[in-house]
Amino acid sequence: MSLRIYNTLSRALEAFSPLEPGHVRMYVCGMTVYDLCHLGHARSMVAFDVVQRWLRASGYRVTYVRNITDIDDKIIKRAVENGETIRSLTDRMIDALHQDADALGIERPTHEPRATEYVPQMLSMIGTLQQKGLAYQAGNGDVNFAVRKFSGYGKLSGKSLDELNAGERVAVADGKHDPLDFVLWKSSKPEEPADVKWASPFGEGRPGWHIECSAMGCEMLGESFDIHGGGADLQFPHHENEIAQSEGATGKPFAQTWMHNGFINVDNEKMSKSLGNFFTIRDVLQAYDAETVRFFVVRSHYRSPLNYSDVHLDDARNALKRLYTALSLVEPAAVQIDWASPYAARFQAAMNEDFGTPEAVAVLFDLAGEVNRSKSPEVAGLLKALGACLGLLQDDPQKFLQAGAAGVDVAAIEAQIAARATAKAEKNWAEADRIRKALLEQGIVLKDSPAGTTWEAAQ
Ligand SMILES: [Zn+2]
């Protein structure tokens, strides 16, 4: 069975085949780097990391582009507040983004273009749109896209222009011909800092957000490519606008397959700063280890809504512990996955059906059960190898089982274990037992074996 992907554009599962045989070109909208990444970013990055891992595991070469929006109103505002340059703020936030993504086991994309480095390509596309009558300069100097001039507008949202307009409460402002017209080039305001102004045939200004992705996508992947992804919140207007600009300029279909990952809620509510339930990746990694967070995301289907709560994270932690416990029983053999073998075939079938990670994770649990029964190094090896397709189970099992619990002071525990060993050597059984009980009260379970004492955090 070959890969099928749910295409937002057609609202159907479609057999996937790349435009260039053997090579998948994928673009995913990345972050606007004015602050730390939050849980929603984590979900999107993990979802498309799993997609690119599975495409590679299926034998494709993958060119994966995830852009960085490093010019935007929010960035300007924050940099001015901080009294720093745009570049210093965005460099710092990109470093933080990489640290968070690396912690979550997210492989770096092939390219991470920064918008400010592609302004000439954006201006060239805007020029083409103007020549084709799809863009106009308004009285305030902004260049806008004329949505009524592009016949395909609304095809991604599945709505007509009039239906889309009905939801728009804003009056036609800034000389726009239609409320849905969107800005391609923002003319500079006198009070804006000098490092956000570019010279152009339309006067000094800076690019709008939507044109960034069209220009960078075309530049790095070609005018037509295979997969365009992002969070469900980007479907309208951002992706609708990307299609209008790109296809309006080139006359060719932009992306074949549009993929959107679902929202993340916190305790069943939309995550927002005003509700006080807003979490950055760093907040979450203070309480849970990174692989637990990744596992929590991966075991849900990417299109489903995902509910974050401590209960769900604790549960994810316990589930992941079961998998690592199996891997701790026997040294996994290094295996080449035989996709014809029953477990691997089930895993493959699940992933080939629109990246069905819940069923793929269920296969991992079945394999863990098999390892528990058989202690087979080959079965453990297959468990580890299939885990790698999801970016899971590559840690040392002992290390994971011991150090995974948040707030556990490993050095202090090791010191207690050493003190207990000394007590035992001195046949001071009362003291040895006291230390064991004291650790147990902190949720630390000791296991003695001829090789020494190991510990794990009870849940
Ligand atoms: Zn985008």
XYZ file of C-alpha atoms and ligand atoms in Angstrom:
460
model
C 0.000 0.000 0.000
C 1.306 3.409 -0.783
C 0.989 6.660 1.081
C -2.312 8.519 1.170
C -2.565 12.041 2.571
C -5.596 14.106 3.485
C -5.485 17.150 1.207
C -7.257 20.198 2.643
C -7.630 21.515 -0.901
C -9.742 18.580 -2.087
C -11.054 17.611 1.372
C -10.205 14.000 0.615
C -7.571 11.352 1.165
C -5.441 11.189 -1.955
C -2.745 8.814 -3.139
C 0.502 10.715 -2.831
C 3.034 10.831 -5.609
C 5.657 13.578 -5.836
C 5.962 15.708 -8.958
C 9.593 14.632 -9.306
C 9.874 10.868 -8.795
C 11.719 9.938 -5.602
C 12.007 13.527 -4.352
C 9.496 15.256 -2.074
C 9.532 19.035 -1.784
C 7.741 20.294 1.320
C 7.207 23.797 2.705
C 5.880 24.439 6.214
C 5.104 27.880 7.609
C 7.465 28.596 10.451
C 7.532 30.977 13.353
C 7.374 34.737 13.651
C 10.372 35.178 15.888
C 9.458 37.858 18.422
C 9.017 35.585 21.464
C 9.619 32.043 22.702
C 7.826 29.174 20.967
C 4.651 27.902 22.622
C 2.892 24.541 22.704
C 1.092 25.179 19.423
C 4.452 25.630 17.688
C 5.685 22.425 19.318
C 2.740 20.532 17.902
C 3.228 21.820 14.370
C 6.988 21.223 14.406
C 6.591 17.674 15.763
C 3.777 16.863 13.310
C 5.805 17.825 10.243
C 8.960 16.283 11.675
C 7.075 12.978 11.758
C 5.905 13.595 8.170
C 9.422 14.183 6.877
C 10.809 11.227 8.874
C 8.180 8.927 7.410
C 8.784 10.178 3.860
C 12.494 9.433 4.302
C 11.774 6.034 5.888
C 9.652 5.339 2.790
C 12.691 5.900 0.582
C 12.117 9.470 -0.591
C 14.685 12.209 -0.676
C 13.053 15.143 1.095
C 13.752 18.838 0.700
C 12.040 20.394 3.677
C 11.770 24.168 3.997
C 10.471 25.799 7.165
C 10.699 29.554 6.947
C 11.412 32.139 9.593
C 9.374 35.335 9.620
C 11.877 37.849 10.928
C 10.042 41.020 9.952
C 6.564 41.804 11.239
C 4.610 44.348 13.307
C 5.022 42.308 16.494
C 8.772 42.035 15.978
C 9.120 45.776 15.415
C 7.042 46.548 18.505
C 9.026 44.167 20.712
C 12.422 45.345 19.455
C 11.454 48.979 20.074
C 10.223 48.071 23.594
C 13.484 46.250 24.320
C 15.577 49.021 22.803
C 17.375 46.552 20.530
C 17.741 46.063 16.803
C 15.425 43.764 14.860
C 18.364 41.539 14.057
C 19.468 41.161 17.662
C 15.933 40.229 18.775
C 15.328 37.790 15.920
C 18.775 36.164 16.224
C 18.136 35.544 19.901
C 14.673 34.082 19.282
C 15.947 31.859 16.466
C 18.599 30.447 18.825
C 15.876 29.769 21.407
C 13.688 28.166 18.735
C 16.531 25.823 17.772
C 17.195 24.861 21.388
C 13.518 24.038 21.956
C 13.172 22.129 18.692
C 16.378 20.160 19.304
C 15.164 19.251 22.796
C 11.971 17.825 21.299
C 13.961 15.685 18.864
C 12.852 17.708 15.849
C 15.307 17.331 12.992
C 16.418 20.575 11.389
C 14.687 21.307 8.086
C 16.848 21.258 4.950
C 16.504 25.038 4.681
C 15.296 27.703 7.107
C 15.095 30.860 4.998
C 14.756 34.169 6.801
C 12.232 36.485 5.166
C 14.514 39.529 5.303
C 16.991 37.727 3.046
C 14.425 37.251 0.256
C 13.022 40.748 -0.195
C 14.218 41.006 -3.856
C 12.272 37.803 -4.722
C 9.177 39.224 -2.985
C 9.463 42.498 -4.893
C 9.827 40.618 -8.143
C 6.641 38.634 -7.468
C 4.750 41.787 -6.449
C 5.909 43.427 -9.693
C 4.586 40.485 -11.719
C 1.236 40.631 -9.905
C 0.954 44.343 -10.629
C 1.755 43.799 -14.315
C -0.951 41.146 -14.477
C -3.496 43.477 -12.942
C -3.750 41.420 -9.740
C -2.197 44.083 -7.497
C -2.641 47.826 -7.132
C -1.058 50.591 -5.108
C -3.523 52.308 -2.795
C -3.515 55.965 -1.832
C -1.611 55.279 1.400
C 1.284 53.754 -0.567
C 0.543 50.110 0.314
C 0.453 47.630 -2.542
C -2.537 45.297 -2.181
C -3.623 42.067 -3.820
C -6.979 42.387 -5.602
C -8.832 39.232 -4.546
C -11.705 39.782 -7.009
C -9.241 39.607 -9.903
C -8.090 36.085 -8.986
C -10.746 33.561 -9.927
C -9.511 30.797 -7.608
C -9.793 32.856 -4.434
C -11.491 30.814 -1.708
C -10.678 27.362 -3.078
C -8.682 26.289 -0.023
C -11.296 27.520 2.453
C -14.047 26.102 0.248
C -15.921 29.392 0.374
C -16.886 32.010 -2.165
C -15.668 35.570 -1.851
C -19.099 36.707 -0.703
C -19.247 34.047 2.015
C -15.764 35.009 3.163
C -16.669 38.677 3.110
C -19.751 38.061 5.235
C -17.458 37.165 8.133
C -15.446 40.335 7.781
C -16.624 43.003 10.136
C -14.023 45.543 9.126
C -15.035 48.279 6.750
C -13.003 48.776 3.606
C -10.042 50.712 4.902
C -6.813 52.180 3.596
C -8.069 52.506 0.056
C -8.661 48.770 -0.396
C -10.998 47.773 -3.225
C -12.417 44.870 -1.234
C -12.213 44.145 2.518
C -10.445 40.851 1.740
C -7.718 42.534 -0.296
C -4.498 42.052 1.589
C -1.236 43.908 1.697
C 1.761 42.768 -0.350
C 3.996 45.745 0.392
C 3.539 48.027 3.399
C 4.754 51.544 2.892
C 7.049 52.815 5.649
C 5.832 55.031 8.445
C 8.158 57.871 9.502
C 8.303 56.638 13.118
C 9.438 53.117 12.179
C 13.080 52.175 12.801
C 15.511 52.371 9.878
C 16.210 48.627 9.853
C 12.653 47.796 8.724
C 12.722 49.895 5.564
C 13.628 48.587 2.137
C 13.812 50.626 -1.075
C 11.448 49.443 -3.808
C 9.746 50.563 -7.034
C 6.654 51.167 -4.851
C 8.537 53.402 -2.430
C 10.249 52.605 0.841
C 8.518 49.858 2.793
C 8.538 46.236 3.871
C 6.865 43.032 2.717
C 3.511 41.788 3.985
C 3.479 38.437 5.745
C 1.741 36.353 3.072
C 4.088 37.274 0.194
C 7.059 36.046 2.222
C 5.963 32.417 2.021
C 5.001 32.584 -1.655
C 8.347 34.083 -2.627
C 10.461 31.782 -0.444
C 8.474 28.684 -1.453
C 8.917 29.444 -5.169
C 12.570 30.375 -4.741
C 13.599 27.297 -2.776
C 11.253 24.600 -4.073
C 10.128 25.824 -7.485
C 6.847 27.305 -8.719
C 5.047 23.992 -8.100
C 5.939 21.597 -5.308
C 4.448 18.686 -3.387
C 3.375 19.492 0.170
C 2.549 22.752 1.891
C 1.825 22.510 5.598
C 1.034 24.519 8.678
C -1.349 24.840 11.593
C -5.106 24.809 10.950
C -5.237 28.475 11.966
C -3.163 29.352 8.890
C -5.622 27.905 6.395
C -7.455 31.214 6.090
C -6.393 33.797 5.232
C -2.656 33.026 5.137
C -2.643 29.949 2.921
C -5.536 31.152 0.794
C -3.502 34.288 0.137
C -0.334 32.329 -0.603
C -2.211 30.403 -3.288
C -3.644 33.593 -4.795
C -0.248 35.313 -4.976
C 1.764 32.341 -6.210
C -0.706 31.009 -8.737
C -1.623 34.542 -9.790
C 2.044 35.279 -10.517
C 3.112 31.975 -12.101
C -0.113 30.657 -13.612
C 0.806 27.211 -12.222
C -0.592 25.195 -9.324
C 1.406 26.150 -6.200
C 1.355 23.121 -3.865
C -0.247 19.786 -4.749
C -1.139 18.736 -1.205
C -2.130 21.073 1.638
C -1.742 19.625 5.129
C -2.982 21.244 8.329
C -2.343 20.092 11.869
C -5.065 20.486 14.505
C -5.268 22.938 17.373
C -3.897 22.409 20.840
C -6.135 23.160 23.813
C -5.131 23.438 27.441
C -7.506 21.804 29.922
C -10.145 21.820 27.159
C -9.856 25.545 26.550
C -8.196 27.440 23.772
C -4.712 28.414 24.875
C -4.414 32.148 25.329
C -2.437 34.611 27.337
C -5.589 36.289 28.617
C -6.941 33.016 30.038
C -3.686 32.412 31.877
C -3.304 28.948 30.344
C -0.558 29.865 27.919
C 2.532 27.662 27.898
C 5.843 28.074 26.152
C 7.797 24.943 25.285
C 10.199 25.906 28.051
C 7.411 26.084 30.634
C 6.365 22.552 29.736
C 9.939 21.226 29.744
C 10.308 22.437 33.328
C 7.650 19.954 34.354
C 8.094 17.110 31.856
C 10.980 15.596 29.983
C 11.119 16.375 26.284
C 10.466 12.868 24.999
C 7.276 12.632 27.056
C 6.067 15.862 25.458
C 6.946 14.561 22.010
C 5.234 11.228 22.729
C 2.129 13.083 23.929
C 1.950 14.869 20.561
C 2.842 11.861 18.410
C 0.322 9.435 19.862
C -2.544 11.648 18.669
C -3.363 11.977 15.002
C -1.966 15.222 13.612
C -5.351 16.471 12.412
C -7.185 15.824 15.709
C -7.513 18.503 18.337
C -5.037 17.839 21.122
C -5.827 18.562 24.738
C -2.897 19.403 27.006
C -3.324 18.745 30.710
C -1.131 17.404 33.500
C -3.231 14.239 33.584
C -2.565 13.589 29.888
C 1.130 14.320 30.264
C 1.421 12.041 33.318
C -0.322 9.357 31.344
C 2.017 9.867 28.387
C 4.971 9.601 30.731
C 3.733 6.306 32.163
C 3.017 4.896 28.714
C 6.467 5.827 27.454
C 7.960 4.219 30.556
C 6.309 0.941 29.598
C 8.073 1.053 26.217
C 11.431 1.913 27.768
C 10.997 -0.758 30.423
C 10.741 -3.351 27.656
C 13.899 -1.965 26.059
C 15.697 -2.154 29.420
C 15.131 -5.917 29.667
C 17.379 -6.912 26.802
C 20.014 -5.213 24.664
C 18.204 -4.406 21.373
C 19.856 -5.903 18.294
C 20.713 -3.565 15.420
C 18.048 -4.477 12.848
C 17.215 -3.448 9.310
C 13.436 -3.119 9.270
C 11.840 -5.891 7.216
C 8.629 -4.199 6.108
C 7.122 -7.539 5.182
C 7.247 -8.777 8.786
C 3.863 -8.597 10.544
C 4.550 -5.814 13.075
C 6.464 -3.650 10.619
C 3.782 -4.149 7.974
C 1.084 -3.013 10.409
C 3.157 -0.002 11.386
C 3.726 0.877 7.734
C 0.062 0.493 6.840
C -0.881 2.822 9.698
C 1.630 5.486 8.698
C 0.714 5.208 5.038
C -2.877 6.077 5.887
C -2.407 9.818 6.423
C 0.364 9.379 8.993
C -1.764 7.298 11.380
C 0.476 7.622 14.410
C -2.094 6.407 17.011
C -2.162 2.969 15.369
C 1.622 3.062 14.762
C 2.138 3.717 18.497
C -0.231 0.825 19.275
C 2.131 -1.429 17.288
C 5.005 -0.259 19.509
C 3.056 -1.371 22.582
C 2.357 -4.752 21.058
C 6.051 -5.118 20.332
C 6.887 -4.131 23.914
C 4.550 -6.883 25.140
C 6.373 -9.317 22.880
C 9.761 -8.205 24.273
C 8.472 -8.660 27.835
C 7.477 -12.244 27.019
C 10.310 -13.327 24.754
C 13.262 -11.134 25.820
C 14.231 -11.303 22.158
C 16.980 -8.865 21.137
C 15.602 -8.840 17.564
C 12.095 -7.860 18.684
C 13.567 -5.185 20.957
C 15.651 -4.011 17.997
C 12.551 -3.730 15.821
C 10.783 -1.776 18.582
C 13.667 0.670 18.713
C 13.948 0.954 14.919
C 10.219 1.638 14.451
C 10.392 4.102 17.343
C 13.058 5.985 15.386
C 10.575 6.538 12.538
C 8.578 8.620 15.040
C 11.631 10.154 16.717
C 11.070 8.089 19.877
C 12.868 5.487 22.027
C 16.445 6.393 21.083
C 17.507 7.318 24.620
C 19.319 4.949 26.975
C 16.452 3.089 28.748
C 18.102 3.239 32.188
C 18.727 6.927 31.807
C 15.145 7.542 30.757
C 13.638 5.420 33.516
C 15.806 7.019 36.173
C 15.957 10.644 35.182
C 12.663 11.243 33.490
C 10.654 12.421 36.453
C 10.653 16.181 36.729
C 12.136 17.747 39.805
C 14.191 14.669 40.649
C 17.635 15.580 41.905
C 19.718 12.767 40.449
C 22.915 13.707 42.295
C 21.148 13.721 45.669
C 19.635 10.300 44.988
C 22.973 8.860 43.907
C 24.528 10.207 47.100
C 21.814 8.499 49.188
C 22.376 5.240 47.324
C 26.111 5.486 47.986
C 25.462 6.136 51.694
C 23.176 3.103 51.778
C 25.856 0.943 50.119
C 28.325 2.048 52.787
C 25.793 1.249 55.525
C 25.221 -2.196 54.048
C 28.972 -2.831 53.799
C 29.177 -1.958 57.493
C 26.207 -4.309 58.126
C 24.242 -1.356 59.453
C 20.944 -2.745 58.166
C 18.792 -0.295 60.088
C 20.489 2.671 58.400
C 20.341 1.019 54.958
C 16.647 0.390 55.431
C 16.029 3.927 56.681
C 17.590 5.357 53.492
C 15.538 3.026 51.294
C 12.337 4.118 53.038
C 13.281 7.786 52.907
C 13.805 7.566 49.153
C 10.546 5.685 48.727
C 8.743 8.544 50.439
C 10.194 10.815 47.749
C 8.831 8.441 45.106
C 12.160 6.775 44.340
C 12.113 2.970 44.093
C 15.410 1.110 44.543
C 16.207 -2.195 42.879
C 19.109 -4.263 44.144
C 20.902 -6.726 41.907
C 24.326 -8.390 42.001
C 25.582 -5.610 39.694
C 24.552 -2.891 42.115
C 21.559 -0.741 42.948
C 19.473 1.046 40.331
C 16.506 3.313 40.903
C 13.493 4.651 39.161
C 10.882 7.241 39.934
C 7.509 5.731 40.838
C 4.481 7.421 39.331
Zn 3.346 30.814 5.384
